[in-house]
XYZ file of C-alpha atoms in Angstrom:
769
model
C -110.518 23.910 -0.734
C -110.012 26.539 -3.691
C -111.144 25.165 -6.835
C -110.344 27.743 -9.365
C -108.377 25.604 -11.946
C -109.902 24.465 -14.922
C -110.017 20.718 -15.689
C -107.632 19.524 -18.652
C -105.998 16.087 -19.027
C -102.613 17.717 -20.210
C -102.748 21.329 -18.927
C -103.103 23.270 -15.712
C -105.369 26.265 -16.724
C -106.210 29.308 -14.858
C -108.738 31.797 -16.533
C -109.206 35.266 -15.159
C -106.626 37.002 -12.908
C -107.753 37.102 -8.981
C -104.655 38.489 -6.970
C -106.046 36.419 -4.170
C -104.940 33.346 -5.985
C -101.638 34.358 -7.463
C -99.355 33.183 -4.611
C -101.109 29.826 -4.927
C -100.820 30.036 -8.539
C -97.055 30.802 -8.255
C -96.390 27.601 -6.750
C -98.783 25.415 -8.811
C -97.358 26.649 -11.992
C -93.505 26.312 -10.947
C -91.022 24.904 -13.542
C -87.678 23.313 -12.960
C -85.385 20.347 -14.129
C -83.626 19.123 -11.244
C -80.852 21.533 -11.289
C -82.822 24.693 -10.550
C -86.400 25.763 -10.425
C -88.778 28.870 -10.623
C -91.888 29.664 -9.197
C -94.575 31.143 -11.346
C -93.579 34.982 -10.564
C -94.295 37.218 -13.358
C -91.337 38.333 -15.360
C -92.528 42.180 -15.305
C -93.350 44.420 -12.237
C -95.915 43.143 -9.966
C -96.258 45.170 -6.902
C -98.998 42.893 -5.477
C -98.619 39.974 -3.009
C -96.010 37.528 -4.223
C -93.371 35.078 -3.074
C -90.390 35.355 -5.226
C -88.631 31.971 -5.898
C -85.589 30.946 -7.765
C -83.819 27.927 -6.240
C -80.533 26.216 -7.080
C -80.285 22.474 -6.107
C -77.884 21.870 -3.291
C -77.640 25.284 -2.406
C -78.327 26.253 1.064
C -77.837 28.206 4.187
C -77.646 27.341 7.759
C -79.887 29.815 9.360
C -79.423 29.947 13.275
C -82.106 28.068 15.176
C -84.707 29.926 16.791
C -85.793 28.268 20.175
C -86.954 29.485 23.367
C -84.296 27.500 25.372
C -81.620 25.121 24.268
C -81.519 21.307 24.615
C -78.343 19.113 24.461
C -78.136 17.563 21.121
C -80.350 20.406 19.719
C -79.483 21.369 16.018
C -77.551 24.677 15.716
C -79.053 25.610 12.501
C -82.134 25.349 10.244
C -81.174 24.902 6.691
C -82.752 27.079 4.332
C -83.421 26.444 0.663
C -82.241 29.646 -0.764
C -84.009 32.129 -2.811
C -81.398 32.587 -5.123
C -80.733 35.642 -7.504
C -83.449 35.947 -10.209
C -82.858 35.372 -13.970
C -86.479 36.178 -15.240
C -86.728 39.754 -14.765
C -88.078 41.771 -17.878
C -89.868 44.947 -16.893
C -91.809 47.082 -19.170
C -92.854 50.803 -19.496
C -95.528 51.686 -22.123
C -94.839 55.345 -22.780
C -94.384 56.626 -19.057
C -96.608 53.782 -17.498
C -95.146 50.545 -15.802
C -96.926 47.518 -16.575
C -97.974 45.943 -13.397
C -100.884 43.824 -13.208
C -101.536 44.966 -9.728
C -102.355 48.493 -10.920
C -103.920 47.748 -14.132
C -107.266 46.533 -15.614
C -106.532 42.787 -16.570
C -108.527 41.405 -19.297
C -108.514 37.784 -20.837
C -105.918 36.505 -18.475
C -104.864 32.851 -18.990
C -102.114 30.944 -17.421
C -101.069 27.554 -18.614
C -98.813 24.906 -17.410
C -98.481 22.788 -20.314
C -97.360 19.438 -18.594
C -96.923 17.393 -21.595
C -94.336 19.904 -23.282
C -92.894 21.254 -20.458
C -93.636 24.883 -20.380
C -95.284 27.665 -18.878
C -97.458 29.992 -20.819
C -99.111 33.169 -20.017
C -101.391 35.614 -21.896
C -103.289 38.649 -21.048
C -104.900 41.870 -22.234
C -103.723 44.817 -19.709
C -105.492 48.368 -19.598
C -103.024 50.986 -18.266
C -104.345 54.008 -16.227
C -104.219 56.123 -19.543
C -106.597 53.927 -21.264
C -103.914 52.263 -23.401
C -104.196 48.350 -23.791
C -101.329 46.037 -24.353
C -101.547 42.485 -25.357
C -98.824 40.066 -24.066
C -98.168 36.387 -24.628
C -95.311 34.907 -22.607
C -93.604 31.253 -22.706
C -91.252 30.439 -20.318
C -89.215 27.099 -19.597
C -86.369 25.539 -17.785
C -84.266 23.273 -20.182
C -84.576 19.449 -19.174
C -81.697 19.301 -21.952
C -79.472 21.894 -20.925
C -79.833 21.893 -17.073
C -78.312 25.085 -16.678
C -80.363 26.999 -19.312
C -83.556 28.989 -18.899
C -85.375 30.900 -21.344
C -88.267 33.344 -21.979
C -90.370 34.443 -24.999
C -92.396 37.687 -24.082
C -94.367 39.130 -26.849
C -96.164 42.187 -26.348
C -98.179 44.473 -28.654
C -100.041 48.103 -28.281
C -103.793 47.580 -28.899
C -105.210 51.072 -28.931
C -101.986 53.408 -29.901
C -98.616 53.629 -31.181
C -96.145 53.276 -28.291
C -92.734 53.561 -27.113
C -91.861 50.708 -25.314
C -89.327 50.424 -22.887
C -87.929 47.116 -21.615
C -85.346 46.454 -18.702
C -83.870 42.878 -18.609
C -82.296 42.210 -15.377
C -80.438 39.694 -12.899
C -81.664 40.731 -9.528
C -79.658 39.552 -6.601
C -81.277 41.759 -3.935
C -83.360 38.928 -2.811
C -84.091 37.343 0.963
C -85.912 34.296 2.159
C -89.293 34.928 3.700
C -88.596 32.643 6.384
C -85.436 34.073 7.288
C -85.545 33.447 11.143
C -83.835 36.807 11.580
C -84.428 38.713 8.721
C -81.035 38.164 7.247
C -79.897 38.494 3.661
C -78.165 35.389 2.843
C -75.942 36.339 -0.113
C -73.045 38.372 -0.811
C -71.964 39.965 -4.032
C -68.870 38.119 -5.698
C -68.688 40.174 -8.918
C -70.842 41.561 -11.794
C -70.474 43.017 -15.297
C -72.989 43.946 -17.911
C -72.288 45.241 -21.416
C -75.122 45.773 -24.093
C -77.741 43.361 -23.779
C -75.750 40.705 -21.804
C -75.073 40.856 -17.966
C -73.604 38.577 -15.314
C -74.024 38.385 -11.592
C -72.143 36.168 -9.390
C -73.285 36.022 -5.645
C -72.139 33.843 -2.498
C -73.986 32.287 0.315
C -72.796 33.420 3.783
C -71.306 30.766 5.915
C -71.797 27.898 3.304
C -69.925 29.849 0.664
C -71.518 28.536 -2.656
C -71.261 30.616 -5.560
C -73.866 31.013 -8.200
C -73.408 32.835 -11.499
C -76.197 34.052 -13.448
C -76.062 35.150 -16.978
C -78.663 36.877 -19.146
C -78.932 38.059 -22.770
C -81.738 39.451 -24.753
C -82.857 39.520 -28.258
C -85.522 41.475 -29.694
C -87.699 41.709 -32.991
C -90.656 43.490 -34.220
C -92.968 41.143 -36.374
C -90.022 38.716 -37.105
C -87.799 41.592 -37.821
C -84.389 41.662 -35.827
C -83.823 44.832 -33.973
C -80.308 45.883 -33.104
C -80.513 46.958 -29.467
C -78.976 49.902 -28.215
C -78.831 49.278 -24.388
C -78.151 51.308 -21.441
C -76.869 49.359 -18.625
C -77.259 49.897 -14.912
C -75.216 48.243 -12.002
C -76.045 48.385 -8.371
C -75.200 46.259 -5.515
C -76.167 42.867 -6.515
C -77.937 44.007 -9.531
C -77.299 44.449 -13.350
C -79.652 45.522 -16.031
C -79.918 46.320 -19.653
C -82.132 48.873 -20.829
C -83.522 49.746 -24.238
C -86.642 51.340 -25.836
C -88.268 50.489 -28.995
C -91.248 52.212 -30.981
C -93.742 49.842 -31.543
C -97.002 50.731 -33.958
C -100.450 49.639 -32.983
C -100.846 46.276 -33.814
C -97.057 45.363 -34.159
C -95.681 42.603 -31.713
C -92.588 43.227 -30.123
C -90.893 39.915 -29.216
C -88.269 39.574 -26.580
C -86.148 36.295 -25.893
C -84.441 36.264 -22.501
C -81.780 33.387 -22.190
C -80.244 32.760 -18.965
C -77.403 30.585 -17.688
C -77.682 29.432 -14.071
C -74.387 27.783 -12.954
C -73.325 27.098 -9.443
C -70.131 25.958 -7.683
C -71.490 22.708 -7.039
C -70.766 21.788 -10.701
C -67.928 24.565 -11.559
C -64.644 25.480 -10.055
C -65.445 29.094 -8.520
C -62.714 30.767 -10.693
C -64.195 29.402 -13.938
C -67.682 30.115 -12.743
C -68.030 33.311 -14.776
C -66.484 32.072 -17.681
C -68.574 28.904 -18.112
C -71.670 30.835 -17.608
C -70.754 32.721 -20.644
C -69.902 29.740 -22.613
C -73.360 28.309 -21.659
C -75.017 31.386 -22.438
C -73.425 31.715 -25.718
C -74.487 28.458 -26.640
C -78.170 28.977 -25.554
C -78.233 32.064 -27.536
C -76.726 30.501 -30.620
C -79.105 27.495 -30.490
C -82.350 29.745 -30.411
C -85.535 29.805 -28.320
C -87.580 27.498 -30.779
C -84.643 24.842 -30.906
C -84.298 24.986 -27.174
C -87.887 24.324 -26.511
C -88.140 21.881 -29.307
C -85.065 19.716 -27.310
C -86.968 20.154 -24.173
C -90.181 18.834 -25.495
C -88.366 15.833 -26.646
C -86.723 15.236 -23.127
C -90.676 15.560 -21.875
C -91.735 13.028 -24.561
C -89.336 10.550 -23.091
C -90.199 11.072 -19.752
C -93.909 10.766 -20.258
C -93.205 7.515 -22.175
C -91.908 5.990 -19.145
C -93.763 7.482 -16.307
C -97.188 8.478 -17.566
C -100.434 7.081 -16.266
C -103.441 7.300 -18.405
C -107.005 7.354 -17.088
C -109.820 7.090 -19.589
C -113.156 8.764 -18.721
C -112.130 10.901 -15.650
C -110.293 14.109 -16.494
C -110.304 15.326 -12.971
C -108.323 12.487 -12.007
C -106.246 12.484 -14.930
C -105.225 16.018 -14.403
C -104.208 15.281 -10.921
C -101.921 12.295 -11.550
C -100.171 13.996 -14.261
C -99.406 17.286 -12.108
C -98.006 14.877 -9.603
C -95.966 13.194 -12.075
C -94.820 16.503 -13.799
C -93.688 17.941 -10.411
C -91.921 14.712 -9.630
C -89.879 14.519 -12.937
C -88.857 18.193 -12.861
C -87.675 18.054 -9.221
C -85.260 15.113 -9.497
C -83.414 13.531 -12.177
C -81.283 10.936 -10.425
C -78.124 11.974 -12.057
C -76.415 13.403 -9.117
C -76.072 11.370 -5.762
C -75.396 14.372 -3.751
C -78.886 15.598 -4.576
C -82.235 14.588 -2.971
C -86.008 15.607 -3.115
C -87.293 18.604 -0.908
C -90.725 18.334 0.415
C -91.304 21.711 -1.514
C -89.023 20.878 -4.377
C -88.369 24.134 -6.261
C -91.646 25.724 -5.367
C -91.371 27.527 -1.911
C -89.281 27.684 0.950
C -91.339 25.981 3.831
C -89.844 22.896 5.573
C -86.327 23.901 4.572
C -83.858 21.101 4.183
C -83.273 18.983 1.251
C -84.206 15.547 2.570
C -86.783 13.917 5.042
C -87.944 10.407 5.344
C -90.455 11.101 2.573
C -87.845 10.370 -0.167
C -87.503 6.714 1.137
C -91.043 6.060 2.009
C -92.705 7.734 -0.796
C -90.651 8.779 -3.774
C -88.328 5.672 -4.027
C -91.216 3.611 -5.168
C -91.878 6.004 -7.971
C -88.446 6.148 -9.115
C -87.590 2.352 -8.784
C -90.690 1.587 -11.396
C -90.495 4.680 -13.446
C -86.637 5.271 -13.983
C -83.375 3.928 -14.715
C -82.234 1.637 -11.750
C -79.324 4.223 -11.373
C -81.739 6.601 -10.108
C -83.141 5.026 -7.132
C -79.657 3.497 -6.464
C -78.315 7.063 -6.169
C -81.237 7.851 -3.604
C -79.949 5.044 -1.334
C -76.241 6.052 -2.133
C -77.221 9.678 -0.673
C -78.041 8.063 2.890
C -74.828 5.886 2.615
C -72.654 8.829 2.093
C -74.111 10.477 5.256
C -73.866 7.612 7.471
C -70.504 9.023 9.190
C -72.891 12.184 9.967
C -75.574 10.021 11.279
C -73.227 8.480 13.693
C -72.178 11.820 14.666
C -75.884 12.747 15.139
C -76.389 9.739 17.636
C -73.325 10.735 19.530
C -75.014 14.186 20.030
C -77.854 12.285 21.587
C -76.058 9.885 23.745
C -75.652 6.947 21.246
C -72.503 5.000 21.269
C -70.583 2.470 19.361
C -71.308 3.372 15.882
C -75.114 3.585 16.495
C -76.438 5.710 13.417
C -79.463 8.291 14.092
C -80.198 9.712 10.727
C -81.568 13.018 10.885
C -85.233 14.013 10.408
C -84.177 16.973 8.005
C -80.753 17.358 6.432
C -78.945 19.023 3.677
C -75.475 17.593 4.264
C -76.157 14.596 6.808
C -76.364 16.863 9.900
C -79.632 17.136 11.766
C -81.147 20.725 10.945
C -84.807 20.364 12.124
C -86.020 23.025 14.822
C -88.679 21.315 16.708
C -87.621 19.130 19.577
C -90.457 16.745 19.250
C -89.322 15.944 15.534
C -85.530 16.023 15.960
C -85.170 13.885 19.153
C -88.508 11.716 19.121
C -89.465 11.082 15.435
C -86.865 8.184 14.912
C -89.111 6.121 12.575
C -87.418 7.938 9.840
C -84.517 5.416 10.530
C -86.566 2.595 9.704
C -87.795 3.897 6.274
C -84.165 4.342 5.454
C -83.893 0.509 6.215
C -87.050 -0.356 4.683
C -85.936 1.511 1.505
C -83.050 -0.844 0.832
C -85.300 -3.712 1.098
C -87.478 -2.251 -1.266
C -84.840 -1.552 -3.653
C -83.183 -4.975 -3.334
C -86.805 -6.696 -4.009
C -87.532 -4.858 -7.087
C -84.185 -4.990 -8.706
C -82.445 -7.895 -7.242
C -79.233 -5.814 -6.913
C -77.673 -7.636 -4.003
C -74.396 -6.078 -4.731
C -75.798 -2.909 -3.290
C -75.980 -4.544 0.178
C -72.187 -5.583 -0.151
C -71.166 -2.470 -1.335
C -73.273 0.265 0.701
C -76.454 -1.306 2.085
C -74.948 -3.389 5.283
C -73.036 -0.844 6.852
C -76.396 1.524 6.877
C -78.651 -1.582 8.246
C -75.736 -2.026 10.989
C -75.523 1.430 12.216
C -79.432 1.666 12.356
C -79.603 -1.592 14.138
C -77.232 -0.449 16.691
C -79.467 2.738 17.356
C -82.618 0.575 17.740
C -80.744 -1.610 20.168
C -79.863 1.270 22.359
C -83.233 3.165 21.860
C -85.301 0.224 23.592
C -85.023 -0.808 27.068
C -86.406 -3.937 28.888
C -89.493 -3.273 31.204
C -89.280 -5.725 34.042
C -93.299 -4.766 34.270
C -94.138 -6.033 30.977
C -91.281 -8.548 30.531
C -90.817 -6.845 27.044
C -88.770 -4.337 25.330
C -90.345 -1.325 25.177
C -89.884 2.031 23.348
C -90.507 5.263 25.450
C -90.853 9.197 24.518
C -91.173 8.966 20.709
C -93.248 10.619 17.791
C -94.678 8.373 15.190
C -95.860 9.105 11.943
C -98.857 10.910 13.579
C -97.243 14.064 14.503
C -100.432 15.104 16.443
C -99.266 12.928 19.012
C -95.731 13.892 20.862
C -93.598 11.735 23.507
C -95.675 8.704 23.693
C -94.704 5.610 24.759
C -94.714 2.270 22.521
C -95.963 3.878 19.355
C -96.932 0.456 17.499
C -95.748 1.430 14.082
C -92.150 2.609 15.580
C -91.738 -0.617 17.640
C -92.981 -2.765 14.374
C -90.416 -1.103 12.043
C -87.627 -1.084 14.646
C -87.897 -5.056 15.043
C -88.425 -5.432 11.359
C -85.031 -3.498 10.851
C -83.158 -5.826 13.067
C -84.691 -8.771 11.271
C -83.897 -7.589 7.957
C -80.429 -6.477 9.077
C -79.871 -10.436 10.225
C -80.773 -11.535 6.834
C -78.655 -9.279 5.067
C -75.842 -10.196 7.234
C -76.185 -13.714 5.599
C -76.418 -12.448 2.089
C -73.385 -10.348 2.100
C -71.405 -13.368 3.604
C -72.716 -15.474 0.840
C -71.819 -12.969 -1.933
C -68.334 -11.890 -0.819
C -66.892 -13.322 2.475
C -63.822 -10.953 2.376
C -66.118 -7.902 1.784
C -68.066 -8.767 4.922
C -64.889 -9.019 7.001
C -63.947 -5.571 5.906
C -67.344 -4.559 7.038
C -66.870 -6.201 10.442
C -63.475 -4.536 10.749
C -64.692 -0.827 9.578
C -67.459 -0.993 11.726
C -65.951 -2.784 14.773
C -68.944 -5.278 14.441
C -69.038 -7.859 17.128
C -71.588 -10.218 15.182
C -71.973 -12.704 17.926
C -72.757 -10.406 20.802
C -74.672 -7.763 18.686
C -76.734 -10.249 16.783
C -77.609 -12.009 19.805
C -79.084 -9.103 21.356
C -80.905 -7.808 18.279
C -82.478 -11.505 18.268
C -83.802 -11.010 21.992
C -85.408 -7.863 20.965
C -87.100 -9.218 17.847
C -88.440 -11.957 20.009
C -89.515 -9.899 22.973
C -90.524 -6.581 21.635
C -93.870 -5.142 22.911
C -96.856 -4.163 20.647
C -99.741 -2.331 21.913
C -102.900 -3.928 21.093
C -106.672 -3.965 21.989
C -108.006 -7.474 22.040
C -111.950 -6.211 22.321
C -111.487 -4.253 19.075
C -109.073 -6.461 17.462
C -106.776 -3.571 16.571
C -103.172 -2.514 16.842
C -103.141 0.714 19.410
C -101.326 3.686 17.843
C -99.644 3.959 21.319
C -100.200 3.104 24.868
C -103.040 5.133 26.131
C -104.449 5.928 23.028
C -108.103 4.659 23.982
C -107.851 6.786 27.153
C -108.668 9.689 24.683
C -112.171 10.943 24.173
C -113.017 9.064 21.082
C -114.697 11.302 18.438
C -114.584 10.940 14.643
C -113.842 13.423 12.010
C -117.495 13.616 11.338
C -117.713 15.247 14.649
C -115.962 18.229 13.772
C -117.243 21.473 12.335
C -115.817 21.673 9.061
C -115.200 25.597 9.297
C -112.473 24.661 12.309
C -110.346 22.212 9.523
C -107.156 21.998 9.186
C -106.998 21.733 13.056
C -103.484 23.150 13.204
C -104.746 26.570 11.843
C -107.517 26.832 14.495
C -106.834 24.760 17.729
C -104.082 25.275 20.139
C -101.419 22.637 20.101
C -102.175 21.286 23.632
C -105.936 20.536 22.355
C -104.464 18.650 19.468
C -102.191 16.659 21.566
C -105.035 15.919 23.862
C -107.613 14.904 20.837
C -107.630 11.446 19.361
C -107.361 12.905 15.789
C -104.804 11.568 13.376
C -102.658 14.081 11.115
C -101.697 11.139 9.201
C -101.447 7.264 8.455
C -99.707 5.679 11.904
C -100.920 2.301 12.355
C -102.024 2.107 8.659
C -98.637 3.119 7.804
C -97.195 -0.134 9.411
C -99.964 -2.188 8.134
C -99.160 -0.872 4.325
C -95.550 -1.603 4.844
C -96.053 -5.138 6.377
C -99.430 -6.201 5.204
C -98.313 -9.868 4.537
C -98.245 -10.536 8.288
C -101.959 -9.657 8.378
C -105.238 -11.176 7.415
C -108.018 -9.188 5.445
C -110.180 -9.049 8.584
C -107.319 -7.583 10.662
C -106.601 -4.945 8.043
C -110.332 -4.136 8.045
C -110.727 -3.791 11.574
C -107.720 -1.392 11.785
C -108.928 0.591 8.675
C -112.466 1.027 9.941
C -111.117 2.257 13.363
C -108.450 4.683 12.064
C -109.789 6.208 9.237
C -112.732 7.797 10.927
C -110.296 9.531 13.244
C -107.777 10.678 10.500
C -108.003 14.260 9.660
C -105.491 13.953 6.611
C -103.656 17.334 7.508
C -100.490 15.948 6.263
C -99.861 15.708 2.691
C -98.416 12.153 3.465
C -101.519 10.619 4.705
C -104.340 10.044 2.030
C -102.326 7.754 -0.128
C -101.737 5.133 2.190
C -105.292 5.196 3.120
C -106.165 4.574 -0.706
C -103.733 1.738 -0.666
C -105.207 -0.052 2.249
C -108.925 0.737 1.456
C -108.203 -0.696 -2.169
C -106.763 -3.757 -0.425
C -109.879 -4.531 1.545
C -112.274 -3.693 -1.414
C -113.515 -0.242 -0.307
C -113.099 1.172 -3.777
C -115.321 4.084 -3.096
C -113.174 5.368 -0.222
C -110.129 4.523 -2.108
C -111.291 6.608 -4.860
C -112.318 9.699 -2.630
C -109.158 9.650 -0.775
C -107.229 9.399 -4.246
C -108.745 12.697 -5.456
C -107.639 14.363 -2.189
C -104.034 13.272 -2.754
C -103.879 13.996 -6.439
C -105.657 17.134 -6.204
C -104.125 18.185 -2.762
C -102.436 21.574 -4.258
C -104.723 21.838 -7.390
C -107.605 22.127 -5.150
C -105.724 23.541 -2.104
C -107.287 21.207 0.372
C -105.366 22.540 3.304
C -105.032 26.244 2.320
C -101.120 25.935 2.071
C -100.531 25.842 -1.753
C -99.319 29.654 -1.624
C -96.093 28.356 0.533
C -95.118 25.930 -2.193
C -96.229 22.168 -3.320
C -96.128 19.019 -1.530
C -93.767 17.266 -3.877
C -92.657 14.257 -1.962
C -96.275 13.333 -1.174
C -96.819 13.513 -4.782
C -94.926 10.160 -5.381
C -97.773 9.047 -2.957
C -100.249 9.686 -5.530
C -98.641 7.362 -7.848
C -98.391 4.645 -5.237
C -102.293 5.319 -5.041
C -103.001 4.285 -8.608
C -100.324 1.702 -8.896
C -100.138 -0.076 -5.658
C -103.712 0.914 -4.823
C -106.134 0.555 -7.824
C -103.341 -1.629 -9.531
C -102.570 -3.806 -6.418
C -99.133 -3.844 -7.462
C -96.643 -5.811 -4.964
C -93.405 -7.737 -5.027
C -93.444 -11.047 -3.244
C -91.422 -14.193 -3.786
C -89.454 -12.455 -6.625
C -92.495 -12.104 -8.537
C -94.314 -8.736 -9.649
C -97.801 -9.104 -7.886
C -101.188 -7.225 -9.459
C -104.512 -7.351 -8.254
C -106.239 -4.555 -9.837
C -109.663 -2.779 -9.006
C -111.140 -0.289 -11.087
C -113.045 2.960 -9.767
C -116.694 3.041 -11.260
C -116.160 6.472 -12.718
C -113.056 5.027 -15.113
C -113.257 3.146 -18.240
C -109.438 2.048 -18.096
C -106.324 3.125 -16.540
C -102.824 2.215 -17.515
C -99.001 2.592 -16.261
C -95.492 1.180 -16.833
C -93.480 -0.701 -14.287
C -89.694 -1.344 -14.402
C -88.960 -4.766 -12.511
C -85.836 -6.679 -12.698
C -84.811 -5.252 -16.127
C -88.288 -5.752 -17.649
C -90.169 -2.977 -18.833
C -94.055 -3.665 -18.360
C -96.851 -1.708 -20.004
C -100.186 -2.456 -18.110
C -103.737 -1.723 -18.958
C -106.546 -2.476 -16.653
C -110.341 -2.421 -17.684
C -113.607 -3.763 -16.426
C -112.916 -6.995 -18.345
C -109.287 -7.483 -18.410
C -105.421 -6.898 -17.655
C -103.433 -6.275 -20.761
C -99.729 -6.590 -20.158
C -97.074 -6.069 -22.909
C -93.393 -6.688 -21.910
C -91.468 -3.927 -23.949
C -88.155 -5.492 -22.800
C -86.196 -8.411 -23.877
C -86.173 -9.801 -20.391
C -88.696 -12.572 -19.118
C -90.881 -11.444 -16.072
C -92.458 -13.628 -13.340
C -96.149 -12.429 -12.519
C -98.866 -13.140 -10.091
C -102.060 -11.944 -11.134
C -105.128 -12.495 -8.997
C -103.047 -15.233 -7.628
C -102.098 -17.045 -10.915
C -98.435 -17.549 -11.904
C -97.382 -16.427 -15.372
C -94.110 -16.055 -16.890
C -94.227 -13.468 -19.679
C -91.175 -13.432 -22.125
C -89.773 -10.300 -23.713
C -91.539 -8.615 -26.427
C -94.914 -10.585 -25.767
C -98.300 -9.745 -24.466
C -100.467 -11.161 -21.936
C -104.118 -10.919 -21.515
C -105.949 -12.102 -18.295
C -109.802 -12.160 -18.088
C -111.129 -10.734 -14.704
């Protein structure tokens, strides 16, 4: 853990510059807009340790997999989220001295991520080796209104003497990924040009042939008086720059405005990319920095209006949840069904890929309740469009007959994960995709989705589960062998309880959806049967037999579901038995030692209890929580939020609060010493779940929105909004009451502390505790 950031309800604040924290801060202070994103790298030269990062949505490189030896079905590549050409560069020479905070004395340094308004600000005073001091104030944002525009305002002022300041504004394409398997450069230059204060660079990814064009233009003034720039231009391979010098008197302020257009061939024809980048850049320059920033702030105002969670009386908790919501909103906007939510978003390279099961299990609930219905629908359509690829993935692993094995990691529907125990064994991911369809339907009642897309996906996944189990003559039950559950500190286990549970549930839900689709559109159902070559009688009979005869490992003495066969054969220790100095275990223990231990990386049995809690009474939930929580090291970012929800369900409010702080401040306080690699974006949706489903007790049952709120002792109140079946509900919880206002024209059916209510549009409901 590293708590170096200041607490503020609306801002992330770093005071004082410590190079040891810089890479973590580059992650934490990242900004984006769903189309592209930028780590909080300095605009000016920085020779210290840094991870450069400008990332373009949907642009990737298939880096050849590195493995010791090949296996049939193994992915041929590991998709890299590419570090793209950089648009932010503004280098400064003060006289003959380069402004480089790694080589200066840095005074009065502050870095601020203004989450309410959506911009990054940095201020400092730097003392150069000569003794000259300069003051700088920089604001940077990526426009939420104009999705291909970024802008920088850089104010610099000499404090001790008059200075000639030389500015270099560049577009830098000589970049590479830190995680490149073979140290390759992934970009080739297509074209470049620079004239005066404007420059353009177009690069193309190797193999995948995505084109990205970045245009940049600078304007300058001194104390508000515009300067006519006389630029020298520089061109090198994958590099263009505009260079100019300005005489600045002591105390005067030189202001540089840099505008950038960032376009990709995902949205533009390649032969028009340069021209369109020019048009976007011209529009940005004409609009001006102040107006661009103002419209950006207005978009963020609207985002916060619908997705904010307010916590009264606990600024640390408040800052944590807003940071998580901010990152989610700037990572995915939902307007393009080809895009998804990468585990690091636009903040780092680790994990590669665009899509994990995190999207369905964690992110979908957030977007379901805080954004327009089309946003979550597009997340599901993303998987539908990859159905044929999932079938092909299944064929590579030996499945037949249209069985769909969705990938653990993907960019385009193909599996691209490079760890065998994940690629081949962590197949519960398919159940998460099925459950996401169920979750979407119960929140929106959009059954037409099942007709148009959902049933085909469910049939493909159900066929995979049918072939993945086998009947054990010894047990007289269907079993599932050689899997990895959500707890990745176990590999190649038999009968993971969660995987068996979600497999059988998927089969059962598919049977229900078949009947729904038949009742809604028999002709469309017939089309699906023909398209999928679906033998309804034979296949549904087989599925029913599996549902009725699936094996689930349990321990009757403890009253718990066993994580997998043989789990109790391990030496049973708890986290309290561990020396804190050896945590996280994955950074100090061998993999062999981890696999032999009883310690759990993330919620596994409890993941199943969370998803299917209606099946279990409170005592069963409590026994499993009290057994598994002490053995869980929470070394996956996805873990604490599930434990929050389960703990709140059984009334363990202090446990829930402690775990909430861990999930909400995982990156801010760097619990796992990983922030320098990028943020844990997908788990941030779990933080939202912790508040809304944990403390808010939000569920959907029998067509009703259920609320059973609890409030931590440190909080005076908390509030949030929920979209539910076209109703928009504003909910505030205090120690005395729950206040719900229906901001829509649609009636909402509610169940609060077991009491039913109908709340009509534009009306208020107060329920006393």
